[in-house]
PDB file of C-alpha atoms in Angstrom:
ATOM      1  CA  MET A 764       9.357  28.623 -12.128  1.00 63.00           C
ATOM      2  CA  ASP A 765       9.517  27.723 -15.845  1.00 78.00           C
ATOM      3  CA  LYS A 766       6.093  26.597 -17.189  1.00 80.00           C
ATOM      4  CA  LYS A 767       7.453  23.506 -18.971  1.00 86.00           C
ATOM      5  CA  LYS A 768       9.239  22.454 -15.792  1.00 86.00           C
ATOM      6  CA  GLN A 769       6.011  22.816 -13.821  1.00 86.00           C
ATOM      7  CA  ILE A 770       4.083  20.720 -16.343  1.00 88.00           C
ATOM      8  CA  LYS A 771       6.776  18.030 -16.099  1.00 90.00           C
ATOM      9  CA  ILE A 772       6.507  18.088 -12.289  1.00 89.00           C
ATOM     10  CA  ILE A 773       2.699  17.752 -12.488  1.00 90.00           C
ATOM     11  CA  VAL A 774       2.806  14.834 -14.929  1.00 92.00           C
ATOM     12  CA  ILE A 775       5.550  13.014 -13.020  1.00 93.00           C
ATOM     13  CA  SER A 776       3.703  13.546  -9.711  1.00 92.00           C
ATOM     14  CA  LEU A 777       0.449  12.151 -11.124  1.00 92.00           C
ATOM     15  CA  LEU A 778       2.196   9.127 -12.593  1.00 93.00           C
ATOM     16  CA  ALA A 779       4.082   8.504  -9.353  1.00 93.00           C
ATOM     17  CA  LEU A 780       0.865   8.720  -7.311  1.00 93.00           C
ATOM     18  CA  LEU A 781      -0.936   6.407  -9.730  1.00 93.00           C
ATOM     19  CA  LEU A 782       1.922   3.933  -9.504  1.00 93.00           C
ATOM     20  CA  ALA A 783       1.905   4.139  -5.720  1.00 92.00           C
ATOM     21  CA  MET A 784      -1.860   3.583  -5.670  1.00 91.00           C
ATOM     22  CA  GLY A 785      -1.583   0.603  -8.010  1.00 92.00           C
ATOM     23  CA  THR A 786       1.257  -0.965  -6.043  1.00 91.00           C
ATOM     24  CA  ASN A 787      -0.523  -0.530  -2.718  1.00 90.00           C
ATOM     25  CA  ALA A 788      -3.736  -1.942  -4.211  1.00 88.00           C
ATOM     26  CA  MET A 789      -1.882  -5.033  -5.431  1.00 88.00           C
ATOM     27  CA  LEU A 790      -0.230  -5.513  -2.050  1.00 85.00           C
ATOM     28  CA  HIS A 791      -3.548  -4.997  -0.249  1.00 82.00           C
ATOM     29  CA  PHE A 792      -5.477  -7.442  -2.436  1.00 81.00           C
ATOM     30  CA  GLY A 793      -2.642  -9.924  -2.213  1.00 77.00           C
ATOM     31  CA  GLU A 794      -2.934  -9.935   1.553  1.00 69.00           C
ATOM     32  CA  LYS A 795      -6.645 -10.759   1.488  1.00 63.00           C
ATOM     33  CA  LYS A 796      -6.850 -14.543   1.616  1.00 56.00           C
ATOM     34  CA  LYS A 797      -9.236 -16.330  -0.733  1.00 58.00           C
ATOM     35  CA  ALA A 798     -12.429 -17.048   1.133  1.00 59.00           C
ATOM     36  CA  PRO A 799     -15.467 -19.210   0.492  1.00 65.00           C
ATOM     37  CA  GLU A 800     -18.363 -17.230  -1.017  1.00 66.00           C
ATOM     38  CA  GLY A 801     -19.863 -14.886   1.599  1.00 74.00           C
ATOM     39  CA  ALA A 802     -17.731 -16.277   4.428  1.00 82.00           C
ATOM     40  CA  ILE A 803     -16.403 -14.245   7.332  1.00 86.00           C
ATOM     41  CA  ALA A 804     -12.787 -14.723   8.411  1.00 85.00           C
ATOM     42  CA  LEU A 805     -12.708 -15.822  12.038  1.00 87.00           C
ATOM     43  CA  ASN A 806      -9.528 -15.628  14.094  1.00 85.00           C
ATOM     44  CA  ILE A 807      -9.844 -16.874  17.672  1.00 85.00           C
ATOM     45  CA  GLN A 808      -6.548 -16.114  19.375  1.00 82.00           C
ATOM     46  CA  GLY A 809      -4.489 -17.205  16.407  1.00 79.00           C
ATOM     47  CA  LYS A 810      -6.683 -20.056  15.184  1.00 81.00           C
ATOM     48  CA  GLU A 811      -8.091 -19.140  11.783  1.00 82.00           C
ATOM     49  CA  SER A 812     -11.273 -20.485  10.283  1.00 83.00           C
ATOM     50  CA  TRP A 813     -14.248 -19.363   8.197  1.00 83.00           C
ATOM     51  CA  LEU A 814     -17.747 -18.532   9.316  1.00 83.00           C
ATOM     52  CA  VAL A 815     -20.403 -19.125   6.657  1.00 84.00           C
ATOM     53  CA  PRO A 816     -23.575 -17.190   7.554  1.00 82.00           C
ATOM     54  CA  ALA A 817     -25.821 -19.571   5.591  1.00 79.00           C
ATOM     55  CA  GLU A 818     -24.709 -22.485   7.788  1.00 81.00           C
ATOM     56  CA  LEU A 819     -25.300 -20.755  11.133  1.00 81.00           C
ATOM     57  CA  GLU A 820     -28.230 -21.569  13.398  1.00 84.00           C
ATOM     58  CA  LEU A 821     -29.904 -18.203  13.421  1.00 85.00           C
ATOM     59  CA  GLN A 822     -32.347 -17.056  16.053  1.00 87.00           C
ATOM     60  CA  ASP A 823     -34.813 -14.182  16.251  1.00 89.00           C
ATOM     61  CA  VAL A 824     -33.106 -11.008  17.406  1.00 88.00           C
ATOM     62  CA  THR A 825     -35.295  -8.171  18.646  1.00 88.00           C
ATOM     63  CA  GLY A 826     -34.370  -4.917  20.302  1.00 87.00           C
ATOM     64  CA  THR A 827     -33.782  -1.211  19.802  1.00 86.00           C
ATOM     65  CA  VAL A 828     -30.698   0.476  18.379  1.00 84.00           C
ATOM     66  CA  VAL A 829     -29.826   4.123  17.745  1.00 82.00           C
ATOM     67  CA  ASN A 830     -29.012   5.084  14.150  1.00 75.00           C
ATOM     68  CA  GLY A 831     -26.514   7.667  12.880  1.00 69.00           C
ATOM     69  CA  LYS A 832     -29.061  10.479  13.290  1.00 70.00           C
ATOM     70  CA  GLY A 833     -29.741   9.636  16.908  1.00 74.00           C
ATOM     71  CA  GLU A 834     -33.152   8.096  16.151  1.00 80.00           C
ATOM     72  CA  GLU A 835     -34.256   4.831  17.760  1.00 84.00           C
ATOM     73  CA  LYS A 836     -34.850   1.942  15.409  1.00 83.00           C
ATOM     74  CA  ASN A 837     -36.532  -1.360  16.233  1.00 87.00           C
ATOM     75  CA  ILE A 838     -34.731  -4.501  15.182  1.00 85.00           C
ATOM     76  CA  ASP A 839     -36.583  -7.742  14.434  1.00 88.00           C
ATOM     77  CA  GLU A 840     -34.308  -9.905  12.325  1.00 88.00           C
ATOM     78  CA  LYS A 841     -32.468 -13.216  12.243  1.00 89.00           C
ATOM     79  CA  GLY A 842     -29.027 -13.339  13.765  1.00 90.00           C
ATOM     80  CA  ILE A 843     -26.626 -14.913  16.192  1.00 89.00           C
ATOM     81  CA  SER A 844     -24.940 -13.544  19.304  1.00 89.00           C
ATOM     82  CA  LEU A 845     -21.182 -13.123  19.439  1.00 88.00           C
ATOM     83  CA  HIS A 846     -21.167 -15.264  22.571  1.00 87.00           C
ATOM     84  CA  GLU A 847     -22.421 -18.257  20.547  1.00 87.00           C
ATOM     85  CA  ILE A 848     -19.751 -17.711  17.890  1.00 87.00           C
ATOM     86  CA  VAL A 849     -16.843 -17.239  20.274  1.00 85.00           C
ATOM     87  CA  GLY A 850     -17.874 -19.625  23.044  1.00 83.00           C
ATOM     88  CA  ASP A 851     -16.792 -19.591  26.695  1.00 83.00           C
ATOM     89  CA  ILE A 852     -13.164 -18.587  26.308  1.00 82.00           C
ATOM     90  CA  ASP A 853     -11.107 -15.975  28.078  1.00 83.00           C
ATOM     91  CA  PHE A 854     -10.364 -12.952  25.920  1.00 84.00           C
ATOM     92  CA  GLU A 855      -9.931  -9.173  26.117  1.00 85.00           C
ATOM     93  CA  GLN A 856     -11.823  -7.938  23.103  1.00 87.00           C
ATOM     94  CA  ILE A 857     -13.278  -8.879  19.755  1.00 89.00           C
ATOM     95  CA  GLU A 858     -12.510  -6.765  16.708  1.00 90.00           C
ATOM     96  CA  VAL A 859     -15.261  -6.917  14.093  1.00 90.00           C
ATOM     97  CA  LYS A 860     -14.138  -5.512  10.773  1.00 88.00           C
ATOM     98  CA  ALA A 861     -16.091  -4.688   7.626  1.00 86.00           C
ATOM     99  CA  ASP A 862     -14.975  -5.096   4.045  1.00 79.00           C
ATOM    100  CA  ASP A 863     -13.944  -1.411   3.872  1.00 77.00           C
ATOM    101  CA  GLU A 864     -11.765  -1.866   7.009  1.00 77.00           C
ATOM    102  CA  TYR A 865     -14.200  -0.031   9.288  1.00 83.00           C
ATOM    103  CA  SER A 866     -14.012  -1.810  12.623  1.00 84.00           C
ATOM    104  CA  ALA A 867     -15.581  -1.919  16.050  1.00 88.00           C
ATOM    105  CA  LEU A 868     -14.492  -3.474  19.334  1.00 89.00           C
ATOM    106  CA  VAL A 869     -16.714  -5.613  21.530  1.00 89.00           C
ATOM    107  CA  PHE A 870     -15.544  -6.389  25.040  1.00 89.00           C
ATOM    108  CA  HIS A 871     -15.820  -9.547  27.115  1.00 86.00           C
ATOM    109  CA  ASP A 872     -18.915  -8.489  29.047  1.00 86.00           C
ATOM    110  CA  GLU A 873     -20.764  -7.367  25.924  1.00 86.00           C
ATOM    111  CA  THR A 874     -20.881 -10.583  23.901  1.00 84.00           C
ATOM    112  CA  ASP A 875     -24.420 -11.386  25.082  1.00 85.00           C
ATOM    113  CA  ILE A 876     -25.756  -8.081  23.772  1.00 87.00           C
ATOM    114  CA  ALA A 877     -23.725  -8.036  20.545  1.00 89.00           C
ATOM    115  CA  TYR A 878     -25.320  -9.785  17.593  1.00 90.00           C
ATOM    116  CA  LEU A 879     -24.509 -10.482  13.980  1.00 90.00           C
ATOM    117  CA  LEU A 880     -27.672  -9.885  11.982  1.00 90.00           C
ATOM    118  CA  VAL A 881     -27.815 -11.918   8.785  1.00 88.00           C
ATOM    119  CA  LYS A 882     -29.945 -10.471   5.979  1.00 84.00           C
ATOM    120  CA  GLU A 883     -29.520 -11.960   2.487  1.00 80.00           C
ATOM    121  CA  ASP A 884     -25.787 -11.610   1.796  1.00 77.00           C
ATOM    122  CA  THR A 885     -25.051  -8.918   4.377  1.00 85.00           C
ATOM    123  CA  VAL A 886     -23.958  -9.466   7.943  1.00 88.00           C
ATOM    124  CA  THR A 887     -24.255  -6.505  10.315  1.00 90.00           C
ATOM    125  CA  LEU A 888     -22.959  -6.151  13.854  1.00 91.00           C
ATOM    126  CA  VAL A 889     -25.305  -4.503  16.358  1.00 89.00           C
ATOM    127  CA  VAL A 890     -24.601  -3.893  20.015  1.00 89.00           C
ATOM    128  CA  PHE A 891     -27.740  -3.222  22.013  1.00 88.00           C
ATOM    129  CA  GLY A 892     -27.463  -0.439  24.558  1.00 85.00           C
ATOM    130  CA  ASP A 893     -25.114   1.755  22.549  1.00 85.00           C
ATOM    131  CA  LEU A 894     -26.024   5.448  22.452  1.00 81.00           C
ATOM    132  CA  ASN A 895     -24.909   5.802  18.817  1.00 79.00           C
ATOM    133  CA  SER A 896     -24.340   3.694  15.722  1.00 80.00           C
ATOM    134  CA  LYS A 897     -20.537   3.677  15.761  1.00 81.00           C
ATOM    135  CA  ARG A 898     -20.447  -0.064  16.410  1.00 87.00           C
ATOM    136  CA  ASN A 899     -23.057  -0.919  13.747  1.00 87.00           C
ATOM    137  CA  VAL A 900     -20.571  -2.496  11.348  1.00 88.00           C
ATOM    138  CA  LYS A 901     -22.239  -3.241   8.017  1.00 86.00           C
ATOM    139  CA  GLY A 902     -20.817  -5.933   5.770  1.00 87.00           C
ATOM    140  CA  VAL A 903     -18.797  -7.817   8.379  1.00 89.00           C
ATOM    141  CA  ALA A 904     -15.785  -9.435   6.732  1.00 87.00           C
ATOM    142  CA  SER A 905     -13.649 -10.579   9.662  1.00 88.00           C
ATOM    143  CA  ILE A 906     -13.873 -11.248  13.379  1.00 90.00           C
ATOM    144  CA  GLU A 907     -10.718 -11.367  15.461  1.00 88.00           C
ATOM    145  CA  VAL A 908     -10.758 -12.464  19.087  1.00 88.00           C
ATOM    146  CA  LYS A 909      -7.815 -11.079  21.039  1.00 84.00           C
TER     147      LYS A 909
ATOM    148  CA  MET B1130      -1.588  41.399   5.849  1.00 52.00           C
ATOM    149  CA  LYS B1131      -4.051  42.641   3.202  1.00 68.00           C
ATOM    150  CA  LYS B1132      -7.713  42.847   4.204  1.00 77.00           C
ATOM    151  CA  ALA B1133     -10.060  40.556   2.279  1.00 77.00           C
ATOM    152  CA  SER B1134     -12.634  42.376   0.176  1.00 81.00           C
ATOM    153  CA  LEU B1135     -16.366  41.656   0.377  1.00 83.00           C
ATOM    154  CA  LYS B1136     -16.170  39.827  -2.969  1.00 82.00           C
ATOM    155  CA  GLU B1137     -13.429  37.567  -1.650  1.00 84.00           C
ATOM    156  CA  LEU B1138     -15.355  36.861   1.555  1.00 87.00           C
ATOM    157  CA  LEU B1139     -18.424  35.922  -0.486  1.00 87.00           C
ATOM    158  CA  ILE B1140     -16.332  33.528  -2.562  1.00 88.00           C
ATOM    159  CA  TYR B1141     -14.952  31.981   0.625  1.00 90.00           C
ATOM    160  CA  ALA B1142     -18.479  31.567   2.030  1.00 91.00           C
ATOM    161  CA  LEU B1143     -19.746  30.021  -1.218  1.00 91.00           C
ATOM    162  CA  CYS B1144     -16.826  27.609  -1.426  1.00 91.00           C
ATOM    163  CA  CYS B1145     -17.321  26.606   2.221  1.00 91.00           C
ATOM    164  CA  ASP B1146     -20.902  25.576   1.476  1.00 91.00           C
ATOM    165  CA  LEU B1147     -20.057  23.897  -1.817  1.00 91.00           C
ATOM    166  CA  GLY B1148     -17.306  21.927  -0.138  1.00 90.00           C
ATOM    167  CA  ILE B1149     -19.754  20.450   2.365  1.00 88.00           C
ATOM    168  CA  PHE B1150     -22.810  19.832   0.225  1.00 88.00           C
ATOM    169  CA  CYS B1151     -21.166  18.686  -3.013  1.00 88.00           C
ATOM    170  CA  LYS B1152     -19.620  15.774  -1.163  1.00 85.00           C
ATOM    171  CA  THR B1153     -23.103  14.242  -1.011  1.00 84.00           C
ATOM    172  CA  LEU B1154     -23.472  14.610  -4.777  1.00 87.00           C
ATOM    173  CA  ILE B1155     -20.311  12.703  -5.539  1.00 88.00           C
ATOM    174  CA  SER B1156     -20.945  10.019  -2.899  1.00 87.00           C
ATOM    175  CA  PRO B1157     -22.269   7.334  -5.299  1.00 89.00           C
ATOM    176  CA  LEU B1158     -19.228   7.630  -7.571  1.00 89.00           C
ATOM    177  CA  SER B1159     -16.741   7.847  -4.707  1.00 89.00           C
ATOM    178  CA  ASN B1160     -18.346   4.863  -2.960  1.00 87.00           C
ATOM    179  CA  THR B1161     -17.984   2.833  -6.180  1.00 88.00           C
ATOM    180  CA  ILE B1162     -14.245   3.534  -6.244  1.00 88.00           C
ATOM    181  CA  THR B1163     -13.616   3.074  -2.527  1.00 86.00           C
ATOM    182  CA  GLY B1164     -15.817  -0.021  -2.409  1.00 84.00           C
ATOM    183  CA  PHE B1165     -13.764  -1.578  -5.194  1.00 84.00           C
ATOM    184  CA  LEU B1166     -10.521  -0.765  -3.366  1.00 85.00           C
ATOM    185  CA  HIS B1167     -11.912  -1.837   0.040  1.00 81.00           C
ATOM    186  CA  ILE B1168     -10.965   1.438   1.700  1.00 85.00           C
ATOM    187  CA  PRO B1169     -13.210   3.646   3.868  1.00 83.00           C
ATOM    188  CA  GLY B1170     -12.969   6.842   1.799  1.00 83.00           C
ATOM    189  CA  GLY B1171     -10.617   9.432   0.343  1.00 84.00           C
ATOM    190  CA  VAL B1172     -12.274  10.314  -2.971  1.00 89.00           C
ATOM    191  CA  GLY B1173     -15.180  12.444  -1.738  1.00 90.00           C
ATOM    192  CA  THR B1174     -12.904  14.331   0.646  1.00 90.00           C
ATOM    193  CA  SER B1175     -10.544  15.245  -2.199  1.00 93.00           C
ATOM    194  CA  PHE B1176     -13.475  16.561  -4.219  1.00 93.00           C
ATOM    195  CA  SER B1177     -14.846  18.663  -1.369  1.00 92.00           C
ATOM    196  CA  LEU B1178     -11.388  20.137  -0.695  1.00 94.00           C
ATOM    197  CA  MET B1179     -11.283  21.247  -4.344  1.00 94.00           C
ATOM    198  CA  PHE B1180     -13.574  24.162  -3.483  1.00 93.00           C
ATOM    199  CA  LEU B1181     -11.311  25.277  -0.652  1.00 93.00           C
ATOM    200  CA  THR B1182      -8.435  25.155  -3.133  1.00 94.00           C
ATOM    201  CA  VAL B1183     -10.329  27.332  -5.617  1.00 92.00           C
ATOM    202  CA  ALA B1184     -10.927  29.937  -2.915  1.00 90.00           C
ATOM    203  CA  CYS B1185      -7.506  29.833  -1.286  1.00 90.00           C
ATOM    204  CA  VAL B1186      -5.358  29.694  -4.420  1.00 89.00           C
ATOM    205  CA  GLY B1187      -7.604  32.173  -6.253  1.00 85.00           C
ATOM    206  CA  PHE B1188      -7.710  34.573  -3.298  1.00 83.00           C
ATOM    207  CA  PRO B1189      -4.435  33.990  -1.464  1.00 84.00           C
ATOM    208  CA  HIS B1190      -4.787  35.252   2.095  1.00 86.00           C
ATOM    209  CA  LEU B1191      -2.797  33.780   4.953  1.00 86.00           C
ATOM    210  CA  GLY B1192      -5.057  31.708   7.188  1.00 89.00           C
ATOM    211  CA  ALA B1193      -7.958  31.619   4.719  1.00 89.00           C
ATOM    212  CA  SER B1194      -8.026  27.822   4.432  1.00 92.00           C
ATOM    213  CA  THR B1195      -7.860  27.348   8.180  1.00 93.00           C
ATOM    214  CA  LEU B1196     -10.696  29.811   8.649  1.00 91.00           C
ATOM    215  CA  MET B1197     -12.776  28.098   5.972  1.00 92.00           C
ATOM    216  CA  GLY B1198     -12.080  24.729   7.576  1.00 92.00           C
ATOM    217  CA  PHE B1199     -13.237  26.107  10.917  1.00 92.00           C
ATOM    218  CA  ILE B1200     -16.439  27.486   9.384  1.00 92.00           C
ATOM    219  CA  GLN B1201     -17.143  24.169   7.668  1.00 92.00           C
ATOM    220  CA  ALA B1202     -16.598  22.433  11.010  1.00 91.00           C
ATOM    221  CA  MET B1203     -19.153  24.715  12.681  1.00 91.00           C
ATOM    222  CA  ILE B1204     -21.661  24.157   9.868  1.00 91.00           C
ATOM    223  CA  VAL B1205     -21.458  20.367  10.075  1.00 89.00           C
ATOM    224  CA  LEU B1206     -21.702  20.473  13.875  1.00 88.00           C
ATOM    225  CA  PHE B1207     -24.806  22.670  13.813  1.00 89.00           C
ATOM    226  CA  LEU B1208     -26.428  20.623  11.040  1.00 86.00           C
ATOM    227  CA  GLY B1209     -25.527  17.329  12.711  1.00 82.00           C
ATOM    228  CA  ARG B1210     -23.699  16.035   9.632  1.00 78.00           C
ATOM    229  CA  THR B1211     -20.701  14.774  11.567  1.00 76.00           C
ATOM    230  CA  GLY B1212     -20.847  11.197  10.304  1.00 71.00           C
ATOM    231  CA  SER B1213     -18.812   8.617  12.169  1.00 69.00           C
ATOM    232  CA  MET B1214     -16.381  11.227  13.545  1.00 74.00           C
ATOM    233  CA  GLY B1215     -18.997  12.635  15.902  1.00 75.00           C
ATOM    234  CA  ALA B1216     -17.945  15.594  18.073  1.00 78.00           C
ATOM    235  CA  LEU B1217     -14.370  15.290  16.796  1.00 83.00           C
ATOM    236  CA  ALA B1218     -15.462  16.122  13.230  1.00 83.00           C
ATOM    237  CA  PRO B1219     -14.061  19.711  13.466  1.00 87.00           C
ATOM    238  CA  ILE B1220     -10.563  18.243  13.642  1.00 88.00           C
ATOM    239  CA  GLY B1221     -11.181  16.597  10.264  1.00 88.00           C
ATOM    240  CA  TYR B1222     -11.990  19.982   8.728  1.00 91.00           C
ATOM    241  CA  ILE B1223      -9.493  22.273  10.439  1.00 93.00           C
ATOM    242  CA  ILE B1224      -6.381  20.142   9.966  1.00 93.00           C
ATOM    243  CA  PRO B1225      -6.737  19.964   6.139  1.00 94.00           C
ATOM    244  CA  GLY B1226      -7.331  23.727   6.119  1.00 94.00           C
ATOM    245  CA  MET B1227      -4.105  24.308   8.035  1.00 94.00           C
ATOM    246  CA  ALA B1228      -2.214  21.943   5.726  1.00 94.00           C
ATOM    247  CA  MET B1229      -3.534  23.812   2.697  1.00 94.00           C
ATOM    248  CA  ASP B1230      -2.485  27.179   4.181  1.00 93.00           C
ATOM    249  CA  LEU B1231       1.050  25.939   4.783  1.00 94.00           C
ATOM    250  CA  VAL B1232       1.372  24.500   1.282  1.00 94.00           C
ATOM    251  CA  CYS B1233      -0.045  27.655  -0.340  1.00 93.00           C
ATOM    252  CA  LEU B1234       2.425  29.777   1.646  1.00 92.00           C
ATOM    253  CA  PHE B1235       5.316  27.563   0.545  1.00 92.00           C
ATOM    254  CA  CYS B1236       4.192  27.640  -3.093  1.00 91.00           C
ATOM    255  CA  ARG B1237       3.825  31.442  -3.050  1.00 89.00           C
ATOM    256  CA  LYS B1238       7.352  31.772  -1.643  1.00 91.00           C
ATOM    257  CA  CYS B1239       8.647  29.502  -4.429  1.00 88.00           C
ATOM    258  CA  ARG B1240       6.656  31.488  -7.010  1.00 87.00           C
ATOM    259  CA  MET B1241       4.877  28.399  -8.347  1.00 87.00           C
ATOM    260  CA  ASP B1242       2.182  28.670 -10.981  1.00 88.00           C
ATOM    261  CA  VAL B1243      -1.535  28.171 -10.207  1.00 90.00           C
ATOM    262  CA  PRO B1244      -1.877  24.556 -11.489  1.00 92.00           C
ATOM    263  CA  LEU B1245       1.085  23.287  -9.469  1.00 92.00           C
ATOM    264  CA  THR B1246       0.028  25.244  -6.372  1.00 93.00           C
ATOM    265  CA  ALA B1247      -3.550  23.984  -6.607  1.00 94.00           C
ATOM    266  CA  MET B1248      -2.423  20.402  -7.170  1.00 94.00           C
ATOM    267  CA  LEU B1249      -0.005  20.390  -4.236  1.00 94.00           C
ATOM    268  CA  ALA B1250      -2.424  22.196  -1.921  1.00 95.00           C
ATOM    269  CA  ASN B1251      -5.323  19.845  -2.627  1.00 95.00           C
ATOM    270  CA  MET B1252      -3.093  16.764  -2.482  1.00 95.00           C
ATOM    271  CA  CYS B1253      -1.574  17.657   0.894  1.00 95.00           C
ATOM    272  CA  ALA B1254      -4.935  18.710   2.335  1.00 95.00           C
ATOM    273  CA  SER B1255      -6.469  15.378   1.224  1.00 95.00           C
ATOM    274  CA  ALA B1256      -3.608  13.483   2.852  1.00 94.00           C
ATOM    275  CA  ALA B1257      -4.042  15.493   6.072  1.00 94.00           C
ATOM    276  CA  ALA B1258      -7.801  14.846   6.062  1.00 93.00           C
ATOM    277  CA  CYS B1259      -7.275  11.114   5.625  1.00 92.00           C
ATOM    278  CA  LEU B1260      -4.664  10.889   8.346  1.00 92.00           C
ATOM    279  CA  SER B1261      -6.876  12.779  10.790  1.00 92.00           C
ATOM    280  CA  ALA B1262      -9.895  10.561   9.950  1.00 89.00           C
ATOM    281  CA  ASN B1263      -7.711   7.493  10.399  1.00 89.00           C
ATOM    282  CA  MET B1264      -6.511   8.754  13.756  1.00 87.00           C
ATOM    283  CA  ILE B1265     -10.014   9.550  14.999  1.00 83.00           C
ATOM    284  CA  VAL B1266     -12.131   6.745  13.525  1.00 79.00           C
ATOM    285  CA  PHE B1267     -10.572   4.052  11.391  1.00 79.00           C
ATOM    286  CA  GLY B1268      -7.253   3.088  12.990  1.00 78.00           C
ATOM    287  CA  LEU B1269      -5.973   1.493   9.789  1.00 82.00           C
ATOM    288  CA  ARG B1270      -2.475   0.056   9.605  1.00 80.00           C
ATOM    289  CA  GLY B1271      -0.088  -1.341   7.016  1.00 83.00           C
ATOM    290  CA  THR B1272      -0.902  -1.694   3.335  1.00 84.00           C
ATOM    291  CA  VAL B1273      -4.536  -0.646   3.694  1.00 86.00           C
ATOM    292  CA  LEU B1274      -3.424   2.663   5.252  1.00 90.00           C
ATOM    293  CA  MET B1275      -0.909   3.173   2.437  1.00 91.00           C
ATOM    294  CA  LEU B1276      -3.617   2.434  -0.138  1.00 91.00           C
ATOM    295  CA  TYR B1277      -6.033   4.811   1.585  1.00 91.00           C
ATOM    296  CA  LEU B1278      -3.414   7.558   1.687  1.00 93.00           C
ATOM    297  CA  SER B1279      -2.161   7.088  -1.876  1.00 93.00           C
ATOM    298  CA  THR B1280      -5.747   7.057  -3.222  1.00 93.00           C
ATOM    299  CA  ALA B1281      -6.547  10.266  -1.367  1.00 94.00           C
ATOM    300  CA  MET B1282      -3.365  11.922  -2.625  1.00 94.00           C
ATOM    301  CA  PHE B1283      -3.958  10.842  -6.228  1.00 94.00           C
ATOM    302  CA  PHE B1284      -7.536  12.080  -6.307  1.00 94.00           C
ATOM    303  CA  GLY B1285      -6.427  15.143  -4.365  1.00 95.00           C
ATOM    304  CA  ALA B1286      -3.899  15.929  -7.087  1.00 95.00           C
ATOM    305  CA  VAL B1287      -6.483  15.374  -9.846  1.00 94.00           C
ATOM    306  CA  CYS B1288      -9.071  17.559  -8.077  1.00 94.00           C
ATOM    307  CA  GLY B1289      -6.376  20.182  -7.524  1.00 95.00           C
ATOM    308  CA  LEU B1290      -5.851  20.353 -11.278  1.00 94.00           C
ATOM    309  CA  PHE B1291      -9.630  20.725 -11.760  1.00 94.00           C
ATOM    310  CA  ALA B1292      -9.487  23.553  -9.215  1.00 94.00           C
ATOM    311  CA  SER B1293      -6.809  25.296 -11.289  1.00 93.00           C
ATOM    312  CA  VAL B1294      -9.086  25.037 -14.357  1.00 93.00           C
ATOM    313  CA  LEU B1295     -11.924  26.611 -12.336  1.00 91.00           C
ATOM    314  CA  ILE B1296      -9.612  29.393 -11.165  1.00 89.00           C
ATOM    315  CA  HIS B1297      -8.595  30.058 -14.774  1.00 88.00           C
ATOM    316  CA  ARG B1298     -12.298  30.221 -15.805  1.00 86.00           C
ATOM    317  CA  LEU B1299     -13.079  32.564 -12.934  1.00 81.00           C
ATOM    318  CA  ARG B1300     -10.082  34.764 -13.778  1.00 71.00           C
ATOM    319  CA  PRO B1301     -12.159  37.704 -15.171  1.00 72.00           C
ATOM    320  CA  PHE B1302     -14.083  37.828 -11.895  1.00 71.00           C
ATOM    321  CA  ILE B1303     -11.375  37.122  -9.296  1.00 60.00           C
ATOM    322  CA  ARG B1304      -8.017  38.602  -8.388  1.00 55.00           C
ATOM    323  CA  ILE B1305      -5.080  36.223  -8.843  1.00 48.00           C
ATOM    324  CA  GLY B1306      -2.105  36.460  -6.468  1.00 46.00           C
ATOM    325  CA  ARG B1307       1.012  38.364  -7.598  1.00 41.00           C
ATOM    326  CA  ASN B1308       2.998  35.154  -8.340  1.00 43.00           C
ATOM    327  CA  GLN B1309       0.675  34.375 -11.219  1.00 43.00           C
TER     328      GLN B1309
END
């Protein structure tokens, strides 16, 4: 293949990818609704609202979780259980999503052992009894009850 | 199929290790970019695949990328560096290797030059890595998936061009394929 042609292909490809990235970024940011400072988007079966961690009645949360390396870690922080946030409604699962779109599912019978730990500006989901840290969602940004 | 020489095998082994451990080095920078874009990753993966590209485009042997991906998978399993993918982490290493092999084969058939081959190989491998991670862990949909994929492909293309520069610098010490 001619060298000049290959250089043209490289430049055009890079520009096209940059354009695609920029367009997708604009669409993605456009979809994120404007939220109060530090608030978590809460969607309970279609009803949308905001959860402001600073206004929650936090309780002491103690227990043991397993970190990414398989080591046990003791938790003794302020937080609130998912059961208190969601209430006594009938649902299948709760999807807790972080700011970087990492998400975890919590099922109906687990809401009493799933807590949102509030530390300064960061809200973290922990589910006691898990054998790994896959459901330890750091920087919770949205909670959707399905 | 030509047998790989000891020199080539050593380069493959070195690039396997670099691909795994250099990802940690670039983590702060890649997290800055992905944090800004609100996506789970894509930048570090493209950088780590750059070393596979250097080895596989510099020493073109059929199946080399897949083999290197497999070896990387075994290394991360034995070292316990599987991250959130857990026991399915090998899939996230082997699939990009296979994608890179297919692209390199196509580019050799079309007699493409090293920069274009390296760019396409790294770009497609990055896209394959992101799609496999999405399938196993993230489950992203819609615009966020498109953003994740396009970011990975862009940085994959850029890292592929860096790989071609490295191949050019290593030229006195490595054999380049007959198309170049």
